[in-house]
Amino acid sequence: MNHTAITPSWDGLNIGLVGAGRLGASLVAALAAGGLRVVAVGSRNEAAAASAGARGALGSTSLQAVADHSDVVFITTLDAAIAPVAAGLRWRPGQLVLHCSGALSLDALSAAAEQGAATGCFYPLQTFAAGAGAGAWDGITVALEGEPSVLAFLSGLARRLGGKPIVLASGQKALFHAAAVFASNYTVTLIAGAADLWQRLGFDRDQALSGLLPILRGTVGNLERLGLPGALTGPIVRGDRATIERHL
């Protein structure tokens, strides 16, 4: 299907978001910090919609109102809701509809494409905890999918928000998302396992976390300075077999 060309022009651009969770809130802050205009944020949760309105955008429980007011719409809902949201709204030619999922392909937006809208993926490689603001976007990688004109637009947008864009080919999403889970979620799992060992020594989990965070920060710093495999330290690197046997 042929779509109206997407050009990287920011003047007068109206941006809307469907979904007012942690990612959505951080994206609103980043867009505002980048000098872009967020005109509407939609959520079926009245409290979340009201909170979005307090930040200067139209906060609405009508998702169609967001689509109607916006040239670019980010769908920042849970993955399972992206395709139903796209299918449940009216779109128009020349509009750009984006999702931010690390796992889903552009097929999730097929209903918008069938109505003439351009579609793309704008996936930030970042963990968004409660309270994450515009600073969470500084220096992060943003994975993009879409047609060439869409990619040109999204690359400029990623840089404007402080990110570094990369382009993923169709079918690469699952491996890319798995790498993100390894780096983020599995780190939390490893620290939880280390904290469990502290508990066997008689300390509580808060004490364990307080003791383990400095060594975790040191490891991240080593990765930044020395890369792989230079950041690895410990008994295996030293060939300290006796210590490893004691661990076992």
JSON list of C-alpha atoms in Angstrom, two decimals:
[
{"chain": "A", "resi": 1, "resn": "MET", "atom": "CA", "xyz": [0.00, 0.00, 0.00]},
{"chain": "A", "resi": 2, "resn": "ASN", "atom": "CA", "xyz": [1.30, 3.47, -0.85]},
{"chain": "A", "resi": 3, "resn": "HIS", "atom": "CA", "xyz": [1.41, 5.97, 1.99]},
{"chain": "A", "resi": 4, "resn": "THR", "atom": "CA", "xyz": [1.96, 9.70, 2.06]},
{"chain": "A", "resi": 5, "resn": "ALA", "atom": "CA", "xyz": [5.70, 10.28, 2.45]},
{"chain": "A", "resi": 6, "resn": "ILE", "atom": "CA", "xyz": [6.89, 10.95, 5.98]},
{"chain": "A", "resi": 7, "resn": "THR", "atom": "CA", "xyz": [9.37, 13.82, 6.13]},
{"chain": "A", "resi": 8, "resn": "PRO", "atom": "CA", "xyz": [11.52, 14.79, 9.14]},
{"chain": "A", "resi": 9, "resn": "SER", "atom": "CA", "xyz": [9.84, 18.14, 9.73]},
{"chain": "A", "resi": 10, "resn": "TRP", "atom": "CA", "xyz": [9.09, 19.16, 13.30]},
{"chain": "A", "resi": 11, "resn": "ASP", "atom": "CA", "xyz": [7.30, 22.49, 12.82]},
{"chain": "A", "resi": 12, "resn": "GLY", "atom": "CA", "xyz": [3.65, 22.26, 13.81]},
{"chain": "A", "resi": 13, "resn": "LEU", "atom": "CA", "xyz": [3.84, 18.52, 14.46]},
{"chain": "A", "resi": 14, "resn": "ASN", "atom": "CA", "xyz": [1.09, 17.28, 16.79]},
{"chain": "A", "resi": 15, "resn": "ILE", "atom": "CA", "xyz": [2.06, 14.16, 18.75]},
{"chain": "A", "resi": 16, "resn": "GLY", "atom": "CA", "xyz": [-0.28, 11.93, 20.72]},
{"chain": "A", "resi": 17, "resn": "LEU", "atom": "CA", "xyz": [0.15, 8.88, 22.93]},
{"chain": "A", "resi": 18, "resn": "VAL", "atom": "CA", "xyz": [-2.24, 6.04, 23.65]},
{"chain": "A", "resi": 19, "resn": "GLY", "atom": "CA", "xyz": [-1.12, 4.57, 26.96]},
{"chain": "A", "resi": 20, "resn": "ALA", "atom": "CA", "xyz": [-0.13, 6.52, 30.05]},
{"chain": "A", "resi": 21, "resn": "GLY", "atom": "CA", "xyz": [2.08, 4.04, 31.91]},
{"chain": "A", "resi": 22, "resn": "ARG", "atom": "CA", "xyz": [5.76, 4.34, 32.80]},
{"chain": "A", "resi": 23, "resn": "LEU", "atom": "CA", "xyz": [7.01, 4.31, 29.20]},
{"chain": "A", "resi": 24, "resn": "GLY", "atom": "CA", "xyz": [4.34, 6.75, 28.09]},
{"chain": "A", "resi": 25, "resn": "ALA", "atom": "CA", "xyz": [5.08, 9.18, 30.93]},
{"chain": "A", "resi": 26, "resn": "SER", "atom": "CA", "xyz": [8.82, 9.11, 30.23]},
{"chain": "A", "resi": 27, "resn": "LEU", "atom": "CA", "xyz": [8.25, 9.56, 26.49]},
{"chain": "A", "resi": 28, "resn": "VAL", "atom": "CA", "xyz": [6.00, 12.58, 27.10]},
{"chain": "A", "resi": 29, "resn": "ALA", "atom": "CA", "xyz": [8.78, 14.13, 29.20]},
{"chain": "A", "resi": 30, "resn": "ALA", "atom": "CA", "xyz": [11.44, 13.36, 26.58]},
{"chain": "A", "resi": 31, "resn": "LEU", "atom": "CA", "xyz": [9.35, 14.76, 23.73]},
{"chain": "A", "resi": 32, "resn": "ALA", "atom": "CA", "xyz": [8.71, 17.96, 25.69]},
{"chain": "A", "resi": 33, "resn": "ALA", "atom": "CA", "xyz": [12.42, 18.27, 26.54]},
{"chain": "A", "resi": 34, "resn": "GLY", "atom": "CA", "xyz": [13.14, 17.89, 22.81]},
{"chain": "A", "resi": 35, "resn": "GLY", "atom": "CA", "xyz": [10.93, 20.86, 22.02]},
{"chain": "A", "resi": 36, "resn": "LEU", "atom": "CA", "xyz": [8.12, 18.78, 20.54]},
{"chain": "A", "resi": 37, "resn": "ARG", "atom": "CA", "xyz": [4.43, 19.26, 21.11]},
{"chain": "A", "resi": 38, "resn": "VAL", "atom": "CA", "xyz": [2.43, 16.50, 22.79]},
{"chain": "A", "resi": 39, "resn": "VAL", "atom": "CA", "xyz": [-1.19, 17.45, 22.27]},
{"chain": "A", "resi": 40, "resn": "ALA", "atom": "CA", "xyz": [-3.02, 14.43, 23.67]},
{"chain": "A", "resi": 41, "resn": "VAL", "atom": "CA", "xyz": [-2.46, 11.41, 25.90]},
{"chain": "A", "resi": 42, "resn": "GLY", "atom": "CA", "xyz": [-5.15, 8.77, 26.10]},
{"chain": "A", "resi": 43, "resn": "SER", "atom": "CA", "xyz": [-5.86, 6.09, 28.66]},
{"chain": "A", "resi": 44, "resn": "ARG", "atom": "CA", "xyz": [-8.98, 4.17, 29.58]},
{"chain": "A", "resi": 45, "resn": "ASN", "atom": "CA", "xyz": [-7.85, 4.68, 33.19]},
{"chain": "A", "resi": 46, "resn": "GLU", "atom": "CA", "xyz": [-9.38, 7.99, 34.29]},
{"chain": "A", "resi": 47, "resn": "ALA", "atom": "CA", "xyz": [-6.64, 8.74, 36.84]},
{"chain": "A", "resi": 48, "resn": "ALA", "atom": "CA", "xyz": [-3.88, 8.18, 34.28]},
{"chain": "A", "resi": 49, "resn": "ALA", "atom": "CA", "xyz": [-5.69, 10.35, 31.74]},
{"chain": "A", "resi": 50, "resn": "ALA", "atom": "CA", "xyz": [-6.08, 13.12, 34.32]},
{"chain": "A", "resi": 51, "resn": "SER", "atom": "CA", "xyz": [-2.39, 12.91, 35.20]},
{"chain": "A", "resi": 52, "resn": "ALA", "atom": "CA", "xyz": [-1.49, 13.34, 31.52]},
{"chain": "A", "resi": 53, "resn": "GLY", "atom": "CA", "xyz": [-3.75, 16.38, 31.35]},
{"chain": "A", "resi": 54, "resn": "ALA", "atom": "CA", "xyz": [-1.94, 17.88, 34.34]},
{"chain": "A", "resi": 55, "resn": "ARG", "atom": "CA", "xyz": [1.27, 17.78, 32.28]},
{"chain": "A", "resi": 56, "resn": "GLY", "atom": "CA", "xyz": [-0.20, 20.12, 29.69]},
{"chain": "A", "resi": 57, "resn": "ALA", "atom": "CA", "xyz": [-1.58, 17.70, 27.09]},
{"chain": "A", "resi": 58, "resn": "LEU", "atom": "CA", "xyz": [-5.19, 16.81, 26.53]},
{"chain": "A", "resi": 59, "resn": "GLY", "atom": "CA", "xyz": [-5.80, 13.90, 28.86]},
{"chain": "A", "resi": 60, "resn": "SER", "atom": "CA", "xyz": [-8.65, 11.78, 27.60]},
{"chain": "A", "resi": 61, "resn": "THR", "atom": "CA", "xyz": [-10.29, 8.44, 28.15]},
{"chain": "A", "resi": 62, "resn": "SER", "atom": "CA", "xyz": [-11.35, 8.62, 24.49]},
{"chain": "A", "resi": 63, "resn": "LEU", "atom": "CA", "xyz": [-8.56, 6.99, 22.50]},
{"chain": "A", "resi": 64, "resn": "GLN", "atom": "CA", "xyz": [-10.20, 8.14, 19.27]},
{"chain": "A", "resi": 65, "resn": "ALA", "atom": "CA", "xyz": [-9.81, 11.74, 20.41]},
{"chain": "A", "resi": 66, "resn": "VAL", "atom": "CA", "xyz": [-6.05, 11.20, 20.62]},
{"chain": "A", "resi": 67, "resn": "ALA", "atom": "CA", "xyz": [-5.96, 9.82, 17.09]},
{"chain": "A", "resi": 68, "resn": "ASP", "atom": "CA", "xyz": [-8.10, 12.68, 15.80]},
{"chain": "A", "resi": 69, "resn": "HIS", "atom": "CA", "xyz": [-5.86, 15.39, 17.30]},
{"chain": "A", "resi": 70, "resn": "SER", "atom": "CA", "xyz": [-2.48, 13.91, 16.33]},
{"chain": "A", "resi": 71, "resn": "ASP", "atom": "CA", "xyz": [-0.26, 13.67, 13.26]},
{"chain": "A", "resi": 72, "resn": "VAL", "atom": "CA", "xyz": [1.97, 11.08, 15.00]},
{"chain": "A", "resi": 73, "resn": "VAL", "atom": "CA", "xyz": [0.52, 8.58, 17.48]},
{"chain": "A", "resi": 74, "resn": "PHE", "atom": "CA", "xyz": [2.62, 6.40, 19.77]},
{"chain": "A", "resi": 75, "resn": "ILE", "atom": "CA", "xyz": [0.82, 3.32, 21.10]},
{"chain": "A", "resi": 76, "resn": "THR", "atom": "CA", "xyz": [2.60, 2.71, 24.43]},
{"chain": "A", "resi": 77, "resn": "THR", "atom": "CA", "xyz": [0.20, 0.17, 25.90]},
{"chain": "A", "resi": 78, "resn": "LEU", "atom": "CA", "xyz": [1.02, -3.38, 26.95]},
{"chain": "A", "resi": 79, "resn": "ASP", "atom": "CA", "xyz": [1.96, -5.53, 23.96]},
{"chain": "A", "resi": 80, "resn": "ALA", "atom": "CA", "xyz": [-1.29, -7.48, 24.09]},
{"chain": "A", "resi": 81, "resn": "ALA", "atom": "CA", "xyz": [-3.31, -4.27, 23.62]},
{"chain": "A", "resi": 82, "resn": "ILE", "atom": "CA", "xyz": [-1.40, -2.81, 20.65]},
{"chain": "A", "resi": 83, "resn": "ALA", "atom": "CA", "xyz": [-3.18, -4.68, 17.84]},
{"chain": "A", "resi": 84, "resn": "PRO", "atom": "CA", "xyz": [-6.67, -4.24, 19.39]},
{"chain": "A", "resi": 85, "resn": "VAL", "atom": "CA", "xyz": [-6.04, -0.50, 19.85]},
{"chain": "A", "resi": 86, "resn": "ALA", "atom": "CA", "xyz": [-4.85, -0.15, 16.25]},
{"chain": "A", "resi": 87, "resn": "ALA", "atom": "CA", "xyz": [-7.86, -2.09, 15.01]},
{"chain": "A", "resi": 88, "resn": "GLY", "atom": "CA", "xyz": [-10.35, -0.19, 17.15]},
{"chain": "A", "resi": 89, "resn": "LEU", "atom": "CA", "xyz": [-9.54, 3.34, 15.99]},
{"chain": "A", "resi": 90, "resn": "ARG", "atom": "CA", "xyz": [-10.08, 5.33, 12.79]},
{"chain": "A", "resi": 91, "resn": "TRP", "atom": "CA", "xyz": [-6.88, 6.44, 11.07]},
{"chain": "A", "resi": 92, "resn": "ARG", "atom": "CA", "xyz": [-6.20, 8.69, 8.10]},
{"chain": "A", "resi": 93, "resn": "PRO", "atom": "CA", "xyz": [-3.70, 8.81, 5.22]},
{"chain": "A", "resi": 94, "resn": "GLY", "atom": "CA", "xyz": [-0.59, 10.81, 6.06]},
{"chain": "A", "resi": 95, "resn": "GLN", "atom": "CA", "xyz": [-0.81, 9.93, 9.76]},
{"chain": "A", "resi": 96, "resn": "LEU", "atom": "CA", "xyz": [2.07, 8.02, 11.37]},
{"chain": "A", "resi": 97, "resn": "VAL", "atom": "CA", "xyz": [1.20, 5.28, 13.87]},
{"chain": "A", "resi": 98, "resn": "LEU", "atom": "CA", "xyz": [4.00, 3.80, 15.98]},
{"chain": "A", "resi": 99, "resn": "HIS", "atom": "CA", "xyz": [4.34, 1.13, 18.62]},
{"chain": "A", "resi": 100, "resn": "CYS", "atom": "CA", "xyz": [7.17, 0.82, 21.13]},
{"chain": "A", "resi": 101, "resn": "SER", "atom": "CA", "xyz": [7.18, -2.95, 21.60]},
{"chain": "A", "resi": 102, "resn": "GLY", "atom": "CA", "xyz": [10.43, -4.85, 21.67]},
{"chain": "A", "resi": 103, "resn": "ALA", "atom": "CA", "xyz": [8.74, -8.12, 20.74]},
{"chain": "A", "resi": 104, "resn": "LEU", "atom": "CA", "xyz": [6.05, -7.32, 18.15]},
{"chain": "A", "resi": 105, "resn": "SER", "atom": "CA", "xyz": [6.49, -6.72, 14.44]},
{"chain": "A", "resi": 106, "resn": "LEU", "atom": "CA", "xyz": [4.74, -4.07, 12.36]},
{"chain": "A", "resi": 107, "resn": "ASP", "atom": "CA", "xyz": [1.96, -6.59, 11.75]},
{"chain": "A", "resi": 108, "resn": "ALA", "atom": "CA", "xyz": [0.46, -5.39, 15.04]},
{"chain": "A", "resi": 109, "resn": "LEU", "atom": "CA", "xyz": [-0.36, -2.11, 13.27]},
{"chain": "A", "resi": 110, "resn": "SER", "atom": "CA", "xyz": [-1.76, -3.67, 10.09]},
{"chain": "A", "resi": 111, "resn": "ALA", "atom": "CA", "xyz": [-5.25, -2.27, 10.76]},
{"chain": "A", "resi": 112, "resn": "ALA", "atom": "CA", "xyz": [-3.86, 1.29, 10.70]},
{"chain": "A", "resi": 113, "resn": "ALA", "atom": "CA", "xyz": [-1.86, 0.56, 7.53]},
{"chain": "A", "resi": 114, "resn": "GLU", "atom": "CA", "xyz": [-4.97, -0.78, 5.82]},
{"chain": "A", "resi": 115, "resn": "GLN", "atom": "CA", "xyz": [-6.63, 2.61, 6.43]},
{"chain": "A", "resi": 116, "resn": "GLY", "atom": "CA", "xyz": [-3.74, 4.46, 4.74]},
{"chain": "A", "resi": 117, "resn": "ALA", "atom": "CA", "xyz": [-1.63, 5.45, 7.75]},
{"chain": "A", "resi": 118, "resn": "ALA", "atom": "CA", "xyz": [2.13, 4.93, 7.73]},
{"chain": "A", "resi": 119, "resn": "THR", "atom": "CA", "xyz": [3.43, 2.63, 10.48]},
{"chain": "A", "resi": 120, "resn": "GLY", "atom": "CA", "xyz": [6.67, 2.07, 12.32]},
{"chain": "A", "resi": 121, "resn": "CYS", "atom": "CA", "xyz": [8.32, 0.77, 15.47]},
{"chain": "A", "resi": 122, "resn": "PHE", "atom": "CA", "xyz": [10.23, 2.99, 17.92]},
{"chain": "A", "resi": 123, "resn": "TYR", "atom": "CA", "xyz": [11.64, 0.67, 20.60]},
{"chain": "A", "resi": 124, "resn": "PRO", "atom": "CA", "xyz": [13.84, 2.25, 23.29]},
{"chain": "A", "resi": 125, "resn": "LEU", "atom": "CA", "xyz": [16.44, -0.13, 24.75]},
{"chain": "A", "resi": 126, "resn": "GLN", "atom": "CA", "xyz": [15.89, 1.07, 28.29]},
{"chain": "A", "resi": 127, "resn": "THR", "atom": "CA", "xyz": [14.13, 0.03, 31.47]},
{"chain": "A", "resi": 128, "resn": "PHE", "atom": "CA", "xyz": [11.47, 2.51, 32.57]},
{"chain": "A", "resi": 129, "resn": "ALA", "atom": "CA", "xyz": [10.81, 2.32, 36.29]},
{"chain": "A", "resi": 130, "resn": "ALA", "atom": "CA", "xyz": [8.28, 4.52, 38.04]},
{"chain": "A", "resi": 131, "resn": "GLY", "atom": "CA", "xyz": [9.31, 8.17, 37.85]},
{"chain": "A", "resi": 132, "resn": "ALA", "atom": "CA", "xyz": [11.62, 7.78, 34.84]},
{"chain": "A", "resi": 133, "resn": "GLY", "atom": "CA", "xyz": [11.82, 11.15, 33.08]},
{"chain": "A", "resi": 134, "resn": "ALA", "atom": "CA", "xyz": [13.45, 12.63, 30.01]},
{"chain": "A", "resi": 135, "resn": "GLY", "atom": "CA", "xyz": [16.94, 11.74, 31.30]},
{"chain": "A", "resi": 136, "resn": "ALA", "atom": "CA", "xyz": [16.17, 8.03, 30.82]},
{"chain": "A", "resi": 137, "resn": "TRP", "atom": "CA", "xyz": [16.55, 8.59, 27.06]},
{"chain": "A", "resi": 138, "resn": "ASP", "atom": "CA", "xyz": [20.07, 10.07, 27.15]},
{"chain": "A", "resi": 139, "resn": "GLY", "atom": "CA", "xyz": [22.47, 7.93, 25.14]},
{"chain": "A", "resi": 140, "resn": "ILE", "atom": "CA", "xyz": [20.17, 4.92, 24.80]},
{"chain": "A", "resi": 141, "resn": "THR", "atom": "CA", "xyz": [19.78, 2.81, 21.67]},
{"chain": "A", "resi": 142, "resn": "VAL", "atom": "CA", "xyz": [16.44, 3.10, 19.88]},
{"chain": "A", "resi": 143, "resn": "ALA", "atom": "CA", "xyz": [15.59, 0.25, 17.50]},
{"chain": "A", "resi": 144, "resn": "LEU", "atom": "CA", "xyz": [13.56, 1.26, 14.46]},
{"chain": "A", "resi": 145, "resn": "GLU", "atom": "CA", "xyz": [11.44, -0.55, 11.90]},
{"chain": "A", "resi": 146, "resn": "GLY", "atom": "CA", "xyz": [9.52, 0.85, 8.95]},
{"chain": "A", "resi": 147, "resn": "GLU", "atom": "CA", "xyz": [9.63, 1.97, 5.36]},
{"chain": "A", "resi": 148, "resn": "PRO", "atom": "CA", "xyz": [12.59, 4.17, 4.29]},
{"chain": "A", "resi": 149, "resn": "SER", "atom": "CA", "xyz": [10.72, 7.47, 4.68]},
{"chain": "A", "resi": 150, "resn": "VAL", "atom": "CA", "xyz": [9.51, 6.42, 8.12]},
{"chain": "A", "resi": 151, "resn": "LEU", "atom": "CA", "xyz": [13.01, 5.36, 9.16]},
{"chain": "A", "resi": 152, "resn": "ALA", "atom": "CA", "xyz": [14.43, 8.74, 8.14]},
{"chain": "A", "resi": 153, "resn": "PHE", "atom": "CA", "xyz": [11.86, 10.48, 10.30]},
{"chain": "A", "resi": 154, "resn": "LEU", "atom": "CA", "xyz": [12.32, 8.17, 13.29]},
{"chain": "A", "resi": 155, "resn": "SER", "atom": "CA", "xyz": [16.12, 8.38, 13.14]},
{"chain": "A", "resi": 156, "resn": "GLY", "atom": "CA", "xyz": [15.89, 12.14, 13.51]},
{"chain": "A", "resi": 157, "resn": "LEU", "atom": "CA", "xyz": [13.38, 11.79, 16.31]},
{"chain": "A", "resi": 158, "resn": "ALA", "atom": "CA", "xyz": [15.57, 9.34, 18.23]},
{"chain": "A", "resi": 159, "resn": "ARG", "atom": "CA", "xyz": [18.52, 11.74, 18.04]},
{"chain": "A", "resi": 160, "resn": "ARG", "atom": "CA", "xyz": [16.35, 14.65, 19.11]},
{"chain": "A", "resi": 161, "resn": "LEU", "atom": "CA", "xyz": [15.42, 12.73, 22.26]},
{"chain": "A", "resi": 162, "resn": "GLY", "atom": "CA", "xyz": [19.09, 11.98, 22.99]},
{"chain": "A", "resi": 163, "resn": "GLY", "atom": "CA", "xyz": [19.12, 8.42, 21.65]},
{"chain": "A", "resi": 164, "resn": "LYS", "atom": "CA", "xyz": [21.16, 6.50, 19.09]},
{"chain": "A", "resi": 165, "resn": "PRO", "atom": "CA", "xyz": [19.01, 4.94, 16.34]},
{"chain": "A", "resi": 166, "resn": "ILE", "atom": "CA", "xyz": [19.63, 1.54, 14.80]},
{"chain": "A", "resi": 167, "resn": "VAL", "atom": "CA", "xyz": [17.52, -0.21, 12.15]},
{"chain": "A", "resi": 168, "resn": "LEU", "atom": "CA", "xyz": [16.27, -3.78, 12.58]},
{"chain": "A", "resi": 169, "resn": "ALA", "atom": "CA", "xyz": [15.31, -5.98, 9.66]},
{"chain": "A", "resi": 170, "resn": "SER", "atom": "CA", "xyz": [12.10, -7.98, 9.69]},
{"chain": "A", "resi": 171, "resn": "GLY", "atom": "CA", "xyz": [12.45, -11.06, 11.87]},
{"chain": "A", "resi": 172, "resn": "GLN", "atom": "CA", "xyz": [15.26, -9.73, 14.09]},
{"chain": "A", "resi": 173, "resn": "LYS", "atom": "CA", "xyz": [13.03, -8.48, 16.89]},
{"chain": "A", "resi": 174, "resn": "ALA", "atom": "CA", "xyz": [12.97, -11.62, 19.06]},
{"chain": "A", "resi": 175, "resn": "LEU", "atom": "CA", "xyz": [16.78, -11.90, 19.35]},
{"chain": "A", "resi": 176, "resn": "PHE", "atom": "CA", "xyz": [17.11, -8.17, 20.01]},
{"chain": "A", "resi": 177, "resn": "HIS", "atom": "CA", "xyz": [14.47, -8.28, 22.74]},
{"chain": "A", "resi": 178, "resn": "ALA", "atom": "CA", "xyz": [16.03, -11.39, 24.29]},
{"chain": "A", "resi": 179, "resn": "ALA", "atom": "CA", "xyz": [19.35, -9.52, 24.57]},
{"chain": "A", "resi": 180, "resn": "ALA", "atom": "CA", "xyz": [17.55, -6.72, 26.41]},
{"chain": "A", "resi": 181, "resn": "VAL", "atom": "CA", "xyz": [16.02, -9.21, 28.84]},
{"chain": "A", "resi": 182, "resn": "PHE", "atom": "CA", "xyz": [19.43, -10.79, 29.49]},
{"chain": "A", "resi": 183, "resn": "ALA", "atom": "CA", "xyz": [21.03, -7.41, 30.23]},
{"chain": "A", "resi": 184, "resn": "SER", "atom": "CA", "xyz": [18.24, -5.96, 32.36]},
{"chain": "A", "resi": 185, "resn": "ASN", "atom": "CA", "xyz": [15.90, -8.55, 33.86]},
{"chain": "A", "resi": 186, "resn": "TYR", "atom": "CA", "xyz": [18.52, -11.25, 34.35]},
{"chain": "A", "resi": 187, "resn": "THR", "atom": "CA", "xyz": [20.77, -8.80, 36.19]},
{"chain": "A", "resi": 188, "resn": "VAL", "atom": "CA", "xyz": [17.99, -8.33, 38.74]},
{"chain": "A", "resi": 189, "resn": "THR", "atom": "CA", "xyz": [17.64, -12.12, 38.96]},
{"chain": "A", "resi": 190, "resn": "LEU", "atom": "CA", "xyz": [21.38, -12.58, 39.57]},
{"chain": "A", "resi": 191, "resn": "ILE", "atom": "CA", "xyz": [21.40, -9.96, 42.33]},
{"chain": "A", "resi": 192, "resn": "ALA", "atom": "CA", "xyz": [18.37, -11.65, 43.90]},
{"chain": "A", "resi": 193, "resn": "GLY", "atom": "CA", "xyz": [20.34, -14.92, 43.93]},
{"chain": "A", "resi": 194, "resn": "ALA", "atom": "CA", "xyz": [23.32, -13.19, 45.54]},
{"chain": "A", "resi": 195, "resn": "ALA", "atom": "CA", "xyz": [21.01, -11.60, 48.12]},
{"chain": "A", "resi": 196, "resn": "ASP", "atom": "CA", "xyz": [19.63, -15.05, 48.94]},
{"chain": "A", "resi": 197, "resn": "LEU", "atom": "CA", "xyz": [23.18, -16.16, 49.81]},
{"chain": "A", "resi": 198, "resn": "TRP", "atom": "CA", "xyz": [23.50, -13.17, 52.17]},
{"chain": "A", "resi": 199, "resn": "GLN", "atom": "CA", "xyz": [20.26, -14.20, 53.84]},
{"chain": "A", "resi": 200, "resn": "ARG", "atom": "CA", "xyz": [21.77, -17.63, 54.54]},
{"chain": "A", "resi": 201, "resn": "LEU", "atom": "CA", "xyz": [24.49, -15.71, 56.40]},
{"chain": "A", "resi": 202, "resn": "GLY", "atom": "CA", "xyz": [21.87, -14.03, 58.58]},
{"chain": "A", "resi": 203, "resn": "PHE", "atom": "CA", "xyz": [21.48, -10.67, 56.80]},
{"chain": "A", "resi": 204, "resn": "ASP", "atom": "CA", "xyz": [18.22, -9.33, 55.40]},
{"chain": "A", "resi": 205, "resn": "ARG", "atom": "CA", "xyz": [17.63, -8.47, 51.75]},
{"chain": "A", "resi": 206, "resn": "ASP", "atom": "CA", "xyz": [17.98, -4.69, 52.28]},
{"chain": "A", "resi": 207, "resn": "GLN", "atom": "CA", "xyz": [21.42, -5.21, 53.82]},
{"chain": "A", "resi": 208, "resn": "ALA", "atom": "CA", "xyz": [22.33, -7.52, 50.97]},
{"chain": "A", "resi": 209, "resn": "LEU", "atom": "CA", "xyz": [21.26, -5.05, 48.30]},
{"chain": "A", "resi": 210, "resn": "SER", "atom": "CA", "xyz": [23.15, -2.23, 50.01]},
{"chain": "A", "resi": 211, "resn": "GLY", "atom": "CA", "xyz": [26.29, -4.37, 50.09]},
{"chain": "A", "resi": 212, "resn": "LEU", "atom": "CA", "xyz": [25.99, -5.69, 46.53]},
{"chain": "A", "resi": 213, "resn": "LEU", "atom": "CA", "xyz": [25.12, -2.51, 44.65]},
{"chain": "A", "resi": 214, "resn": "PRO", "atom": "CA", "xyz": [28.64, -1.01, 44.81]},
{"chain": "A", "resi": 215, "resn": "ILE", "atom": "CA", "xyz": [30.19, -4.10, 43.24]},
{"chain": "A", "resi": 216, "resn": "LEU", "atom": "CA", "xyz": [27.45, -4.10, 40.58]},
{"chain": "A", "resi": 217, "resn": "ARG", "atom": "CA", "xyz": [28.20, -0.44, 39.79]},
{"chain": "A", "resi": 218, "resn": "GLY", "atom": "CA", "xyz": [31.91, -1.27, 39.64]},
{"chain": "A", "resi": 219, "resn": "THR", "atom": "CA", "xyz": [31.21, -4.05, 37.17]},
{"chain": "A", "resi": 220, "resn": "VAL", "atom": "CA", "xyz": [29.16, -1.74, 34.95]},
{"chain": "A", "resi": 221, "resn": "GLY", "atom": "CA", "xyz": [31.97, 0.81, 35.11]},
{"chain": "A", "resi": 222, "resn": "ASN", "atom": "CA", "xyz": [34.49, -1.85, 34.09]},
{"chain": "A", "resi": 223, "resn": "LEU", "atom": "CA", "xyz": [32.29, -2.78, 31.13]},
{"chain": "A", "resi": 224, "resn": "GLU", "atom": "CA", "xyz": [32.23, 0.85, 30.02]},
{"chain": "A", "resi": 225, "resn": "ARG", "atom": "CA", "xyz": [36.01, 1.25, 30.35]},
{"chain": "A", "resi": 226, "resn": "LEU", "atom": "CA", "xyz": [37.33, -2.17, 29.39]},
{"chain": "A", "resi": 227, "resn": "GLY", "atom": "CA", "xyz": [34.58, -3.83, 27.34]},
{"chain": "A", "resi": 228, "resn": "LEU", "atom": "CA", "xyz": [34.33, -7.58, 26.84]},
{"chain": "A", "resi": 229, "resn": "PRO", "atom": "CA", "xyz": [36.03, -9.72, 28.03]},
{"chain": "A", "resi": 230, "resn": "GLY", "atom": "CA", "xyz": [38.32, -7.24, 29.81]},
{"chain": "A", "resi": 231, "resn": "ALA", "atom": "CA", "xyz": [35.73, -6.34, 32.44]},
{"chain": "A", "resi": 232, "resn": "LEU", "atom": "CA", "xyz": [35.65, -9.88, 33.86]},
{"chain": "A", "resi": 233, "resn": "THR", "atom": "CA", "xyz": [37.40, -10.27, 37.24]},
{"chain": "A", "resi": 234, "resn": "GLY", "atom": "CA", "xyz": [37.35, -12.89, 39.99]},
{"chain": "A", "resi": 235, "resn": "PRO", "atom": "CA", "xyz": [38.64, -16.38, 40.68]},
{"chain": "A", "resi": 236, "resn": "ILE", "atom": "CA", "xyz": [37.99, -17.83, 37.21]},
{"chain": "A", "resi": 237, "resn": "VAL", "atom": "CA", "xyz": [40.10, -15.12, 35.55]},
{"chain": "A", "resi": 238, "resn": "ARG", "atom": "CA", "xyz": [42.85, -15.69, 38.13]},
{"chain": "A", "resi": 239, "resn": "GLY", "atom": "CA", "xyz": [42.70, -19.47, 37.72]},
{"chain": "A", "resi": 240, "resn": "ASP", "atom": "CA", "xyz": [42.00, -19.74, 41.46]},
{"chain": "A", "resi": 241, "resn": "ARG", "atom": "CA", "xyz": [40.75, -23.31, 41.50]},
{"chain": "A", "resi": 242, "resn": "ALA", "atom": "CA", "xyz": [40.80, -23.64, 45.30]},
{"chain": "A", "resi": 243, "resn": "THR", "atom": "CA", "xyz": [38.39, -20.72, 45.73]},
{"chain": "A", "resi": 244, "resn": "ILE", "atom": "CA", "xyz": [36.04, -22.07, 43.07]},
{"chain": "A", "resi": 245, "resn": "GLU", "atom": "CA", "xyz": [36.01, -25.47, 44.83]},
{"chain": "A", "resi": 246, "resn": "ARG", "atom": "CA", "xyz": [35.06, -23.72, 48.09]},
{"chain": "A", "resi": 247, "resn": "HIS", "atom": "CA", "xyz": [32.20, -21.95, 46.28]},
{"chain": "A", "resi": 248, "resn": "LEU", "atom": "CA", "xyz": [30.94, -25.28, 44.99]}
]
